[in-house]
PDB file of C-alpha atoms and ligand atoms in Angstrom:
ATOM      1  CA  MET A   5     -32.961 -23.792  22.011  1.00  0.00           C
ATOM      2  CA  SER A   6     -31.363 -26.661  20.182  1.00  0.00           C
ATOM      3  CA  THR A   7     -28.436 -27.203  17.857  1.00  0.00           C
ATOM      4  CA  HIS A   8     -28.388 -25.739  14.399  1.00  0.00           C
ATOM      5  CA  THR A   9     -26.369 -27.192  11.516  1.00  0.00           C
ATOM      6  CA  LEU A  10     -25.201 -25.689   8.231  1.00  0.00           C
ATOM      7  CA  PRO A  11     -23.172 -27.296   5.405  1.00  0.00           C
ATOM      8  CA  ILE A  12     -19.808 -25.810   4.315  1.00  0.00           C
ATOM      9  CA  GLY A  13     -18.544 -27.785   1.351  1.00  0.00           C
ATOM     10  CA  ASP A  14     -17.692 -31.259   2.683  1.00  0.00           C
ATOM     11  CA  PHE A  15     -18.231 -30.193   6.236  1.00  0.00           C
ATOM     12  CA  LEU A  16     -21.156 -29.742   8.590  1.00  0.00           C
ATOM     13  CA  LEU A  17     -20.891 -26.940  11.099  1.00  0.00           C
ATOM     14  CA  THR A  18     -23.160 -27.205  14.172  1.00  0.00           C
ATOM     15  CA  SER A  19     -23.810 -24.523  16.762  1.00  0.00           C
ATOM     16  CA  ILE A  20     -24.383 -25.952  20.245  1.00  0.00           C
ATOM     17  CA  PRO A  21     -26.105 -23.545  22.653  1.00  0.00           C
ATOM     18  CA  ILE A  22     -24.545 -23.337  26.090  1.00  0.00           C
ATOM     19  CA  TRP A  23     -26.213 -20.232  27.546  1.00  0.00           C
ATOM     20  CA  PRO A  24     -29.322 -19.436  25.466  1.00  0.00           C
ATOM     21  CA  GLY A  25     -31.309 -16.259  26.201  1.00  0.00           C
ATOM     22  CA  ARG A  26     -28.949 -14.332  28.471  1.00  0.00           C
ATOM     23  CA  MET A  27     -28.858 -10.578  28.785  1.00  0.00           C
ATOM     24  CA  MET A  28     -25.950  -8.305  29.670  1.00  0.00           C
ATOM     25  CA  ASN A  29     -25.903  -4.609  30.523  1.00  0.00           C
ATOM     26  CA  PRO A  30     -24.499  -2.800  27.464  1.00  0.00           C
ATOM     27  CA  SER A  31     -23.195   0.167  29.518  1.00  0.00           C
ATOM     28  CA  GLN A  32     -21.065  -2.212  31.490  1.00  0.00           C
ATOM     29  CA  LEU A  33     -19.887  -4.135  28.429  1.00  0.00           C
ATOM     30  CA  PHE A  34     -19.076  -1.071  26.318  1.00  0.00           C
ATOM     31  CA  GLN A  35     -17.616   1.280  28.876  1.00  0.00           C
ATOM     32  CA  ASN A  36     -16.236   3.681  26.329  1.00  0.00           C
ATOM     33  CA  GLN A  37     -19.670   4.412  24.955  1.00  0.00           C
ATOM     34  CA  THR A  38     -22.074   6.986  26.392  1.00  0.00           C
ATOM     35  CA  LEU A  39     -25.675   6.160  27.262  1.00  0.00           C
ATOM     36  CA  ASP A  40     -26.757   8.294  24.292  1.00  0.00           C
ATOM     37  CA  GLU A  41     -24.619   6.242  21.959  1.00  0.00           C
ATOM     38  CA  ILE A  42     -26.089   3.042  23.378  1.00  0.00           C
ATOM     39  CA  ASP A  43     -29.641   4.403  23.048  1.00  0.00           C
ATOM     40  CA  ASP A  44     -28.889   5.388  19.427  1.00  0.00           C
ATOM     41  CA  ALA A  45     -27.575   1.862  18.701  1.00  0.00           C
ATOM     42  CA  ARG A  46     -30.647   0.402  20.350  1.00  0.00           C
ATOM     43  CA  ALA A  47     -32.903   2.547  18.128  1.00  0.00           C
ATOM     44  CA  LYS A  48     -31.049   1.300  15.017  1.00  0.00           C
ATOM     45  CA  PHE A  49     -30.646  -2.349  16.035  1.00  0.00           C
ATOM     46  CA  PRO A  50     -33.572  -3.148  18.369  1.00  0.00           C
ATOM     47  CA  TYR A  51     -33.323  -6.836  17.612  1.00  0.00           C
ATOM     48  CA  TYR A  52     -30.072  -7.169  19.556  1.00  0.00           C
ATOM     49  CA  PHE A  53     -31.397  -5.499  22.681  1.00  0.00           C
ATOM     50  CA  GLY A  54     -33.952  -6.418  25.338  1.00  0.00           C
ATOM     51  CA  GLU A  55     -36.869  -4.400  26.718  1.00  0.00           C
ATOM     52  CA  THR A  56     -34.684  -1.582  28.042  1.00  0.00           C
ATOM     53  CA  ASN A  57     -31.340   0.005  27.307  1.00  0.00           C
ATOM     54  CA  GLN A  58     -29.954  -2.042  30.242  1.00  0.00           C
ATOM     55  CA  GLU A  59     -30.302  -5.273  28.280  1.00  0.00           C
ATOM     56  CA  LEU A  60     -28.183  -6.561  25.356  1.00  0.00           C
ATOM     57  CA  LYS A  61     -28.829 -10.056  24.172  1.00  0.00           C
ATOM     58  CA  PHE A  62     -25.849 -12.253  24.870  1.00  0.00           C
ATOM     59  CA  THR A  63     -25.376 -15.964  24.442  1.00  0.00           C
ATOM     60  CA  LEU A  64     -22.705 -18.652  24.314  1.00  0.00           C
ATOM     61  CA  ASN A  65     -22.302 -21.332  21.634  1.00  0.00           C
ATOM     62  CA  ALA A  66     -19.704 -23.999  21.120  1.00  0.00           C
ATOM     63  CA  PHE A  67     -19.172 -25.258  17.548  1.00  0.00           C
ATOM     64  CA  LEU A  68     -18.823 -28.747  16.140  1.00  0.00           C
ATOM     65  CA  LEU A  69     -17.268 -29.324  12.704  1.00  0.00           C
ATOM     66  CA  ARG A  70     -17.860 -32.731  11.161  1.00  0.00           C
ATOM     67  CA  GLY A  71     -15.921 -33.637   8.058  1.00  0.00           C
ATOM     68  CA  PRO A  72     -14.032 -36.287   6.129  1.00  0.00           C
ATOM     69  CA  HIS A  73     -11.141 -36.283   8.585  1.00  0.00           C
ATOM     70  CA  GLY A  74     -13.092 -36.468  11.812  1.00  0.00           C
ATOM     71  CA  ASN A  75     -15.071 -34.480  14.325  1.00  0.00           C
ATOM     72  CA  VAL A  76     -13.595 -31.164  15.585  1.00  0.00           C
ATOM     73  CA  LEU A  77     -15.039 -29.405  18.586  1.00  0.00           C
ATOM     74  CA  ILE A  78     -14.209 -25.692  18.603  1.00  0.00           C
ATOM     75  CA  ASP A  79     -14.363 -24.455  22.233  1.00  0.00           C
ATOM     76  CA  THR A  80     -16.152 -26.323  24.971  1.00  0.00           C
ATOM     77  CA  GLY A  81     -18.274 -23.840  26.943  1.00  0.00           C
ATOM     78  CA  VAL A  82     -18.269 -23.440  30.693  1.00  0.00           C
ATOM     79  CA  PRO A  83     -17.887 -26.135  33.399  1.00  0.00           C
ATOM     80  CA  SER A  84     -21.432 -27.380  33.795  1.00  0.00           C
ATOM     81  CA  GLU A  85     -23.250 -27.749  37.115  1.00  0.00           C
ATOM     82  CA  THR A  86     -25.827 -30.015  35.515  1.00  0.00           C
ATOM     83  CA  GLN A  87     -25.148 -33.387  33.945  1.00  0.00           C
ATOM     84  CA  PRO A  88     -25.293 -34.082  31.122  1.00  0.00           C
ATOM     85  CA  SER A  89     -23.928 -30.625  30.298  1.00  0.00           C
ATOM     86  CA  PRO A  90     -25.547 -28.514  27.539  1.00  0.00           C
ATOM     87  CA  LEU A  91     -22.442 -29.384  25.460  1.00  0.00           C
ATOM     88  CA  LEU A  92     -23.021 -33.105  25.775  1.00  0.00           C
ATOM     89  CA  VAL A  93     -26.761 -32.663  25.192  1.00  0.00           C
ATOM     90  CA  GLY A  94     -25.948 -30.852  21.949  1.00  0.00           C
ATOM     91  CA  LEU A  95     -23.506 -33.582  20.838  1.00  0.00           C
ATOM     92  CA  GLU A  96     -26.082 -36.250  21.630  1.00  0.00           C
ATOM     93  CA  GLU A  97     -28.641 -34.381  19.518  1.00  0.00           C
ATOM     94  CA  VAL A  98     -26.428 -35.003  16.460  1.00  0.00           C
ATOM     95  CA  GLY A  99     -25.728 -38.538  17.488  1.00  0.00           C
ATOM     96  CA  LEU A 100     -22.275 -38.153  19.008  1.00  0.00           C
ATOM     97  CA  SER A 101     -20.872 -39.222  22.368  1.00  0.00           C
ATOM     98  CA  PRO A 102     -17.682 -37.740  23.970  1.00  0.00           C
ATOM     99  CA  ASP A 103     -15.648 -40.632  22.525  1.00  0.00           C
ATOM    100  CA  ASP A 104     -16.618 -39.498  19.025  1.00  0.00           C
ATOM    101  CA  ILE A 105     -14.717 -36.197  19.267  1.00  0.00           C
ATOM    102  CA  HIS A 106     -11.319 -36.551  17.551  1.00  0.00           C
ATOM    103  CA  PHE A 107     -10.020 -32.993  17.926  1.00  0.00           C
ATOM    104  CA  VAL A 108     -10.720 -30.119  20.288  1.00  0.00           C
ATOM    105  CA  VAL A 109      -9.533 -26.549  19.537  1.00  0.00           C
ATOM    106  CA  PHE A 110      -9.306 -23.917  22.265  1.00  0.00           C
ATOM    107  CA  THR A 111      -9.556 -20.487  20.602  1.00  0.00           C
ATOM    108  CA  HIS A 112      -8.479 -18.606  23.740  1.00  0.00           C
ATOM    109  CA  ARG A 113      -7.902 -18.942  27.454  1.00  0.00           C
ATOM    110  CA  ASP A 114     -11.253 -17.901  28.929  1.00  0.00           C
ATOM    111  CA  GLY A 115     -13.257 -20.199  31.159  1.00  0.00           C
ATOM    112  CA  ASP A 116     -16.325 -20.019  28.931  1.00  0.00           C
ATOM    113  CA  HIS A 117     -14.305 -21.517  26.082  1.00  0.00           C
ATOM    114  CA  VAL A 118     -12.021 -24.054  27.815  1.00  0.00           C
ATOM    115  CA  GLY A 119     -14.221 -24.918  30.802  1.00  0.00           C
ATOM    116  CA  GLY A 120     -15.990 -27.913  29.249  1.00  0.00           C
ATOM    117  CA  GLY A 121     -12.831 -29.585  28.035  1.00  0.00           C
ATOM    118  CA  THR A 122     -12.428 -31.404  31.326  1.00  0.00           C
ATOM    119  CA  VAL A 123     -14.882 -32.871  33.790  1.00  0.00           C
ATOM    120  CA  ASP A 124     -13.862 -33.375  37.464  1.00  0.00           C
ATOM    121  CA  GLY A 125     -10.210 -32.958  36.556  1.00  0.00           C
ATOM    122  CA  ARG A 126     -10.281 -35.462  33.726  1.00  0.00           C
ATOM    123  CA  PRO A 127     -10.391 -34.975  29.936  1.00  0.00           C
ATOM    124  CA  ALA A 128     -14.058 -34.740  28.852  1.00  0.00           C
ATOM    125  CA  PHE A 129     -13.120 -36.066  25.424  1.00  0.00           C
ATOM    126  CA  PRO A 130     -10.603 -38.846  26.194  1.00  0.00           C
ATOM    127  CA  ARG A 131      -9.961 -39.894  22.616  1.00  0.00           C
ATOM    128  CA  ALA A 132      -9.405 -36.352  21.326  1.00  0.00           C
ATOM    129  CA  ARG A 133      -6.221 -34.391  20.691  1.00  0.00           C
ATOM    130  CA  TYR A 134      -6.610 -30.913  22.113  1.00  0.00           C
ATOM    131  CA  PHE A 135      -5.003 -27.945  20.258  1.00  0.00           C
ATOM    132  CA  ILE A 136      -4.106 -24.486  21.412  1.00  0.00           C
ATOM    133  CA  GLY A 137      -2.021 -21.873  19.542  1.00  0.00           C
ATOM    134  CA  HIS A 138       1.426 -21.342  21.097  1.00  0.00           C
ATOM    135  CA  THR A 139       1.115 -17.585  21.786  1.00  0.00           C
ATOM    136  CA  GLU A 140      -2.185 -18.088  23.618  1.00  0.00           C
ATOM    137  CA  TYR A 141      -0.786 -21.081  25.516  1.00  0.00           C
ATOM    138  CA  GLU A 142       2.279 -19.147  26.696  1.00  0.00           C
ATOM    139  CA  HIS A 143       0.250 -16.136  27.806  1.00  0.00           C
ATOM    140  CA  PHE A 144      -2.337 -18.378  29.465  1.00  0.00           C
ATOM    141  CA  ARG A 145       0.418 -20.174  31.430  1.00  0.00           C
ATOM    142  CA  ALA A 146       1.815 -16.827  32.608  1.00  0.00           C
ATOM    143  CA  ASP A 147      -1.587 -15.223  33.335  1.00  0.00           C
ATOM    144  CA  GLN A 148      -1.857 -15.151  37.119  1.00  0.00           C
ATOM    145  CA  SER A 149      -5.539 -14.126  36.950  1.00  0.00           C
ATOM    146  CA  ARG A 150      -6.248 -17.407  35.127  1.00  0.00           C
ATOM    147  CA  ALA A 151      -3.977 -19.732  37.134  1.00  0.00           C
ATOM    148  CA  GLU A 152      -6.946 -21.641  38.483  1.00  0.00           C
ATOM    149  CA  THR A 153      -8.497 -22.046  35.016  1.00  0.00           C
ATOM    150  CA  PHE A 154      -5.164 -23.317  33.707  1.00  0.00           C
ATOM    151  CA  ALA A 155      -4.756 -25.750  36.651  1.00  0.00           C
ATOM    152  CA  ASN A 156      -8.329 -27.067  36.316  1.00  0.00           C
ATOM    153  CA  HIS A 157      -8.667 -27.265  32.574  1.00  0.00           C
ATOM    154  CA  ILE A 158      -5.208 -27.422  30.937  1.00  0.00           C
ATOM    155  CA  THR A 159      -2.998 -29.285  33.413  1.00  0.00           C
ATOM    156  CA  PRO A 160      -5.167 -32.452  33.298  1.00  0.00           C
ATOM    157  CA  LEU A 161      -4.882 -32.498  29.508  1.00  0.00           C
ATOM    158  CA  GLU A 162      -1.105 -32.171  29.689  1.00  0.00           C
ATOM    159  CA  THR A 163      -0.958 -34.887  32.323  1.00  0.00           C
ATOM    160  CA  ALA A 164      -2.968 -37.170  30.050  1.00  0.00           C
ATOM    161  CA  GLY A 165      -0.674 -36.329  27.110  1.00  0.00           C
ATOM    162  CA  LEU A 166      -3.579 -34.988  25.060  1.00  0.00           C
ATOM    163  CA  LEU A 167      -2.586 -31.295  24.691  1.00  0.00           C
ATOM    164  CA  GLU A 168      -0.752 -30.078  21.605  1.00  0.00           C
ATOM    165  CA  VAL A 169       0.642 -26.538  21.556  1.00  0.00           C
ATOM    166  CA  VAL A 170       0.795 -25.684  17.888  1.00  0.00           C
ATOM    167  CA  ALA A 171       1.665 -22.807  15.508  1.00  0.00           C
ATOM    168  CA  ASN A 172      -0.804 -19.926  15.392  1.00  0.00           C
ATOM    169  CA  ASP A 173      -1.715 -20.921  11.816  1.00  0.00           C
ATOM    170  CA  ALA A 174      -1.569 -24.705  12.330  1.00  0.00           C
ATOM    171  CA  GLU A 175      -3.574 -27.118  10.202  1.00  0.00           C
ATOM    172  CA  ILE A 176      -5.956 -29.130  12.447  1.00  0.00           C
ATOM    173  CA  VAL A 177      -7.234 -31.380   9.664  1.00  0.00           C
ATOM    174  CA  PRO A 178      -7.060 -30.696   5.889  1.00  0.00           C
ATOM    175  CA  GLU A 179      -8.840 -27.395   5.076  1.00  0.00           C
ATOM    176  CA  VAL A 180      -9.169 -26.444   8.773  1.00  0.00           C
ATOM    177  CA  HIS A 181      -6.617 -23.998  10.171  1.00  0.00           C
ATOM    178  CA  LEU A 182      -5.996 -21.710  13.135  1.00  0.00           C
ATOM    179  CA  TYR A 183      -6.054 -18.049  12.207  1.00  0.00           C
ATOM    180  CA  LEU A 184      -4.503 -15.497  14.616  1.00  0.00           C
ATOM    181  CA  THR A 185      -6.996 -12.834  15.739  1.00  0.00           C
ATOM    182  CA  PRO A 186      -5.299 -10.960  18.580  1.00  0.00           C
ATOM    183  CA  GLY A 187      -6.911  -8.342  20.749  1.00  0.00           C
ATOM    184  CA  HIS A 188      -9.629  -9.923  22.859  1.00  0.00           C
ATOM    185  CA  ARG A 189      -6.781 -12.131  24.031  1.00  0.00           C
ATOM    186  CA  SER A 190      -3.203 -11.632  22.847  1.00  0.00           C
ATOM    187  CA  GLY A 191      -2.872 -15.021  21.156  1.00  0.00           C
ATOM    188  CA  ALA A 192      -6.549 -15.731  20.300  1.00  0.00           C
ATOM    189  CA  THR A 193      -6.921 -17.911  17.231  1.00  0.00           C
ATOM    190  CA  SER A 194     -10.089 -18.177  15.216  1.00  0.00           C
ATOM    191  CA  VAL A 195     -10.573 -21.239  13.009  1.00  0.00           C
ATOM    192  CA  THR A 196     -10.980 -21.148   9.209  1.00  0.00           C
ATOM    193  CA  VAL A 197     -12.614 -23.800   7.040  1.00  0.00           C
ATOM    194  CA  ASN A 198     -12.059 -24.040   3.268  1.00  0.00           C
ATOM    195  CA  ARG A 199     -10.372 -20.621   3.163  1.00  0.00           C
ATOM    196  CA  ARG A 200      -9.332 -21.063  -0.489  1.00  0.00           C
ATOM    197  CA  THR A 201     -12.747 -22.090  -1.764  1.00  0.00           C
ATOM    198  CA  THR A 202     -14.925 -19.201  -2.810  1.00  0.00           C
ATOM    199  CA  HIS A 203     -18.457 -19.271  -1.293  1.00  0.00           C
ATOM    200  CA  HIS A 204     -17.775 -22.427   0.741  1.00  0.00           C
ATOM    201  CA  GLY A 205     -15.463 -20.947   3.353  1.00  0.00           C
ATOM    202  CA  ALA A 206     -16.133 -20.217   7.025  1.00  0.00           C
ATOM    203  CA  ILE A 207     -14.496 -18.711  10.031  1.00  0.00           C
ATOM    204  CA  ILE A 208     -15.327 -19.533  13.633  1.00  0.00           C
ATOM    205  CA  LEU A 209     -14.340 -16.530  15.757  1.00  0.00           C
ATOM    206  CA  ALA A 210     -12.320 -16.370  18.944  1.00  0.00           C
ATOM    207  CA  ASP A 211     -14.539 -13.611  20.386  1.00  0.00           C
ATOM    208  CA  THR A 212     -13.346 -11.171  17.670  1.00  0.00           C
ATOM    209  CA  TRP A 213     -16.693  -9.580  18.328  1.00  0.00           C
ATOM    210  CA  HIS A 214     -19.319 -10.476  20.888  1.00  0.00           C
ATOM    211  CA  SER A 215     -22.552  -8.694  19.844  1.00  0.00           C
ATOM    212  CA  ALA A 216     -23.352  -8.430  16.124  1.00  0.00           C
ATOM    213  CA  ILE A 217     -23.769  -4.643  16.539  1.00  0.00           C
ATOM    214  CA  GLN A 218     -19.963  -4.486  16.602  1.00  0.00           C
ATOM    215  CA  VAL A 219     -19.930  -5.412  12.894  1.00  0.00           C
ATOM    216  CA  THR A 220     -21.421  -1.991  12.190  1.00  0.00           C
ATOM    217  CA  LEU A 221     -19.677  -0.369  15.146  1.00  0.00           C
ATOM    218  CA  PRO A 222     -16.245  -2.082  15.154  1.00  0.00           C
ATOM    219  CA  ASP A 223     -14.636   0.471  17.519  1.00  0.00           C
ATOM    220  CA  TRP A 224     -17.046  -0.499  20.305  1.00  0.00           C
ATOM    221  CA  HIS A 225     -14.863  -2.785  22.315  1.00  0.00           C
ATOM    222  CA  MET A 226     -15.861  -4.946  25.188  1.00  0.00           C
ATOM    223  CA  MET A 227     -14.674  -4.484  28.750  1.00  0.00           C
ATOM    224  CA  PHE A 228     -13.417  -8.076  28.414  1.00  0.00           C
ATOM    225  CA  ASP A 229     -10.999  -7.213  25.565  1.00  0.00           C
ATOM    226  CA  GLU A 230      -7.400  -7.383  26.800  1.00  0.00           C
ATOM    227  CA  ASP A 231      -6.249  -4.773  24.246  1.00  0.00           C
ATOM    228  CA  GLY A 232      -9.174  -2.730  22.950  1.00  0.00           C
ATOM    229  CA  HIS A 233      -7.261  -1.061  20.113  1.00  0.00           C
ATOM    230  CA  ALA A 234      -5.825  -4.354  18.857  1.00  0.00           C
ATOM    231  CA  ALA A 235      -9.285  -5.901  19.192  1.00  0.00           C
ATOM    232  CA  SER A 236     -10.825  -3.134  17.032  1.00  0.00           C
ATOM    233  CA  ALA A 237      -8.068  -3.456  14.395  1.00  0.00           C
ATOM    234  CA  THR A 238      -8.499  -7.229  14.214  1.00  0.00           C
ATOM    235  CA  ARG A 239     -12.286  -6.859  14.117  1.00  0.00           C
ATOM    236  CA  ARG A 240     -12.041  -4.492  11.126  1.00  0.00           C
ATOM    237  CA  GLN A 241      -9.657  -6.875   9.329  1.00  0.00           C
ATOM    238  CA  VAL A 242     -11.929  -9.909   9.886  1.00  0.00           C
ATOM    239  CA  ILE A 243     -15.084  -7.940   8.914  1.00  0.00           C
ATOM    240  CA  GLU A 244     -13.441  -6.890   5.621  1.00  0.00           C
ATOM    241  CA  MET A 245     -12.159 -10.372   4.904  1.00  0.00           C
ATOM    242  CA  ALA A 246     -15.476 -12.066   5.738  1.00  0.00           C
ATOM    243  CA  GLU A 247     -17.350  -9.748   3.400  1.00  0.00           C
ATOM    244  CA  ARG A 248     -14.811  -9.918   0.585  1.00  0.00           C
ATOM    245  CA  ASP A 249     -14.546 -13.725   0.678  1.00  0.00           C
ATOM    246  CA  ASP A 250     -18.247 -14.319   1.404  1.00  0.00           C
ATOM    247  CA  LEU A 251     -17.404 -16.364   4.536  1.00  0.00           C
ATOM    248  CA  LEU A 252     -19.949 -17.991   6.758  1.00  0.00           C
ATOM    249  CA  VAL A 253     -19.129 -16.556  10.192  1.00  0.00           C
ATOM    250  CA  ALA A 254     -19.775 -18.431  13.440  1.00  0.00           C
ATOM    251  CA  VAL A 255     -19.655 -16.344  16.605  1.00  0.00           C
ATOM    252  CA  PRO A 256     -19.682 -17.734  20.152  1.00  0.00           C
ATOM    253  CA  HIS A 257     -21.601 -14.913  21.888  1.00  0.00           C
ATOM    254  CA  THR A 258     -23.862 -13.730  18.998  1.00  0.00           C
ATOM    255  CA  ILE A 259     -27.550 -14.694  19.002  1.00  0.00           C
ATOM    256  CA  ASP A 260     -29.329 -16.703  16.317  1.00  0.00           C
ATOM    257  CA  HIS A 261     -26.984 -19.692  16.778  1.00  0.00           C
ATOM    258  CA  GLY A 262     -24.095 -17.316  16.091  1.00  0.00           C
ATOM    259  CA  PHE A 263     -24.306 -17.844  12.320  1.00  0.00           C
ATOM    260  CA  GLY A 264     -24.343 -15.098   9.738  1.00  0.00           C
ATOM    261  CA  LYS A 265     -22.533 -13.249   7.018  1.00  0.00           C
ATOM    262  CA  VAL A 266     -21.021  -9.785   6.827  1.00  0.00           C
ATOM    263  CA  ARG A 267     -22.628  -7.598   4.143  1.00  0.00           C
ATOM    264  CA  ARG A 268     -21.889  -4.089   2.890  1.00  0.00           C
ATOM    265  CA  ASP A 269     -24.509  -1.382   2.980  1.00  0.00           C
ATOM    266  CA  GLU A 270     -24.464   2.363   2.400  1.00  0.00           C
ATOM    267  CA  HIS A 271     -23.189   2.980   5.943  1.00  0.00           C
ATOM    268  CA  GLY A 272     -20.414   0.396   5.934  1.00  0.00           C
ATOM    269  CA  TYR A 273     -20.844  -3.190   7.098  1.00  0.00           C
ATOM    270  CA  LYS A 274     -23.744  -4.989   8.717  1.00  0.00           C
ATOM    271  CA  TRP A 275     -24.431  -8.459  10.125  1.00  0.00           C
ATOM    272  CA  ASP A 276     -26.838 -10.622   8.193  1.00  0.00           C
ATOM    273  CA  PRO A 277     -27.912 -13.380  10.616  1.00  0.00           C
ATOM    274  CA  PHE A 278     -28.930 -16.857   9.518  1.00  0.00           C
ATOM    275  CA  THR A 279     -32.014 -17.270  11.669  1.00  0.00           C
TER     276      THR A 279
HETATM  277 ZN1   ZN B  15     -16.175 -15.708  25.375  1.00  0.00          ZN
END
C-alpha cells in the first residue's frame, strides 16, 4: 500500500498509510449493536468486512496537504517501532523530508494521531509549528488516562517552543481551518480546506466516523467514542454538510486511502469511496 494523492483546488491532499490491511472485531467496536444487526450490515456492505462477521476492515492514514503556503501534516500516526516509520516512508514517496513539514495539526489526543509527532522525545518535524485546538489541549492535559501520551508527545513540543494552542476554528494557512467535531473526543477538530469554494472543498476528519458503514448507520458509535450521543450528532451534521457541499472527505480509519464523498440514496446517505 502506498500513498495516494488527489487535487483540491490549489492544494494536493495525500493519504499516507500507517496500518494498511488491519481487521477489528465489529462486535467489540460497536457494542450497542446486536450480532444480528452486524450480520445484516455485513450482508449489505460486504466490502467493508472480512471473511467472517468477526472482521471489519480497519486502517490508519495520516494526511499531508501541500499548497501555496507550505506543507501541512494532519495527524502523525503511531510511534513507530521500525525506522524509517511508515509516515516518513510516505513523505519520502512524495519527495519530502521531515524538515519540509511547515505545520502539523493534531486533530485529537489519541496516540494513533499524535504518536508520530515526536521521535525519542524530540520533535519529529523540527521546523514545523504544531497546532492543537484549545478545548482538546485542555482536556488532553487533564486526562489522566493519557498522561503518558501527553508527556511523551506533547511536552517535548512545548519544551522546544513548537506547540501552538489555538482557537477551535483557527486558520492554519489561508483556506485551511480547524472545524470543531466533538464526540469521539470532547475537543476534536477536523480540518477544512477551501470551505467556501463549491466542488473544491475538503474535510479531513478527526475520527468523526471510523468505518464507512457509519455514514449509512450514523448511530452506530464506536466503543472508543468518549460521548456516543455527541459523536452521533456530530456525525450526522458532518454527513449532511459533506453531501450538501460536495466535499471530498478524508478519513483516518476508513479503507481505500480514506478518500470518498457522501452521497444520498433512497435509504439516506452512503459512502462513495475513491478507490
Ligand atoms: Zn483514531
